[in-house]
Amino acid sequence: MKIIDGKSTSLQIQDELAKEVEEIKSSGGKVPHLAAVLVGDHGASLTYVNAKVKACERIGFDSTLVRLDASITQQELLNEIDKLNNNAAIDGFIVQLPLPDHIDEAKVTMAISPEKDVDGFHPQNVGRMNLGMSTYLPATPNGVLELLKRYEIETSGKKCVVMGRSHIVGSPMSILMSQKDYPGNATVTLVHSRTKDVKSITKEADILIVALGVPEFVTADMVKEGAVVIDVGIHRIEDDSAKRGFRLKGDVKFDEVSAKCSYITPVPGGVGPMTIASLLMNTLKAVKHTYE
Ligand code: GUN
């Protein structure tokens, strides 16, 4: 069994990006500038957004964090988005999800200019992805593709089971794994909360991508011997013996599943850090105008 090390792969990509930034700077080009909008102070979101901003600093990108009060009205948030759309200094931006209940996420997503939508969530970009056109691929699924590529994992003709149908991960992941390119060309099945006899399906998977949002849901008896297991889940599980009072767990029972598979991503240190690398790659794409 091999551990797929997302942390070191992400740092390697960030080093590659830092070199590109150096080249841009020395040729007098525009330094990529990412902005992140955070509404409220949702604990995990604050951690993620801070990590994104820190990664920008590390590789020489400019970054702006726009923090807004949880009580902001939808119209006020739309006005902030409009400002970012029209600010030529900002190449790309994200609005961290989830948003407070009184704000319509779909309206907010649609207000972001598709050219600056480095999360790849705008319907235009989702459509482009579906059609295999050049676009910003959503960060988490793209992070998974990048891991498959860099570990040279064969996907063509393989049975790939994606668990979960969220707009952010499961749904785009299933589309990307079936597209006519490496790492795609897989035969994809998507399972979700209404799927009957999930185990009989997951046991057939050569590649199992788990994005359910249920801690340690996938057990060894659900996995085929020699499968590649990608765990997208991340959960804070209370544990008084841990320094921070919690431990991070994925959607996969790591100890028993890792004994059975050929490759596995750990939590933490697997897919999570790759999300940041993908976002930075998209921001570079924005400044180079290679999106169109
Ligand atoms: N919340 C969880 N994942 C993401 C992501 O990739 N982008 C944004 N904007 N919010 C998220």
Short mmCIF file of C-alpha atoms in Angstrom, two decimals, residues 33 35 37 64 66-68 72 74-95 108 111-113 116:
data_model
loop_
_atom_site.label_atom_id
_atom_site.label_comp_id
_atom_site.label_asym_id
_atom_site.label_seq_id
_atom_site.Cartn_x
_atom_site.Cartn_y
_atom_site.Cartn_z
CA HIS A 33 -3.91 38.58 -7.16
CA ALA A 35 -9.26 37.72 -3.24
CA VAL A 37 -14.62 36.71 0.66
CA THR A 64 -6.93 40.22 -0.29
CA VAL A 66 -12.61 40.52 2.48
CA ARG A 67 -14.28 39.76 5.82
CA LEU A 68 -17.96 40.61 6.09
CA ILE A 72 -24.78 41.39 5.84
CA GLN A 74 -27.77 39.65 0.21
CA GLN A 75 -27.76 42.93 -1.71
CA GLU A 76 -24.76 44.23 0.24
CA LEU A 77 -22.87 41.02 -0.54
CA LEU A 78 -23.82 41.30 -4.23
CA ASN A 79 -22.46 44.87 -4.19
CA GLU A 80 -19.14 43.62 -2.75
CA ILE A 81 -18.96 41.01 -5.52
CA ASP A 82 -19.63 43.68 -8.11
CA LYS A 83 -16.72 45.70 -6.76
CA LEU A 84 -14.40 42.69 -7.11
CA ASN A 85 -15.71 41.97 -10.62
CA ASN A 86 -14.81 45.53 -11.62
CA ASN A 87 -11.49 45.78 -9.80
CA ALA A 88 -8.79 45.28 -12.45
CA ALA A 89 -6.17 44.56 -9.77
CA ILE A 90 -7.99 41.36 -8.74
CA ASP A 91 -7.50 38.47 -11.19
CA GLY A 92 -9.72 35.96 -9.46
CA PHE A 93 -11.78 35.62 -6.31
CA ILE A 94 -13.80 33.16 -4.30
CA VAL A 95 -16.71 33.47 -1.90
CA VAL A 108 -24.14 34.82 -5.22
CA ALA A 111 -23.03 37.19 -9.63
CA ILE A 112 -19.33 36.31 -9.88
CA SER A 113 -17.86 37.16 -13.26
CA LYS A 116 -12.79 35.67 -12.27
#
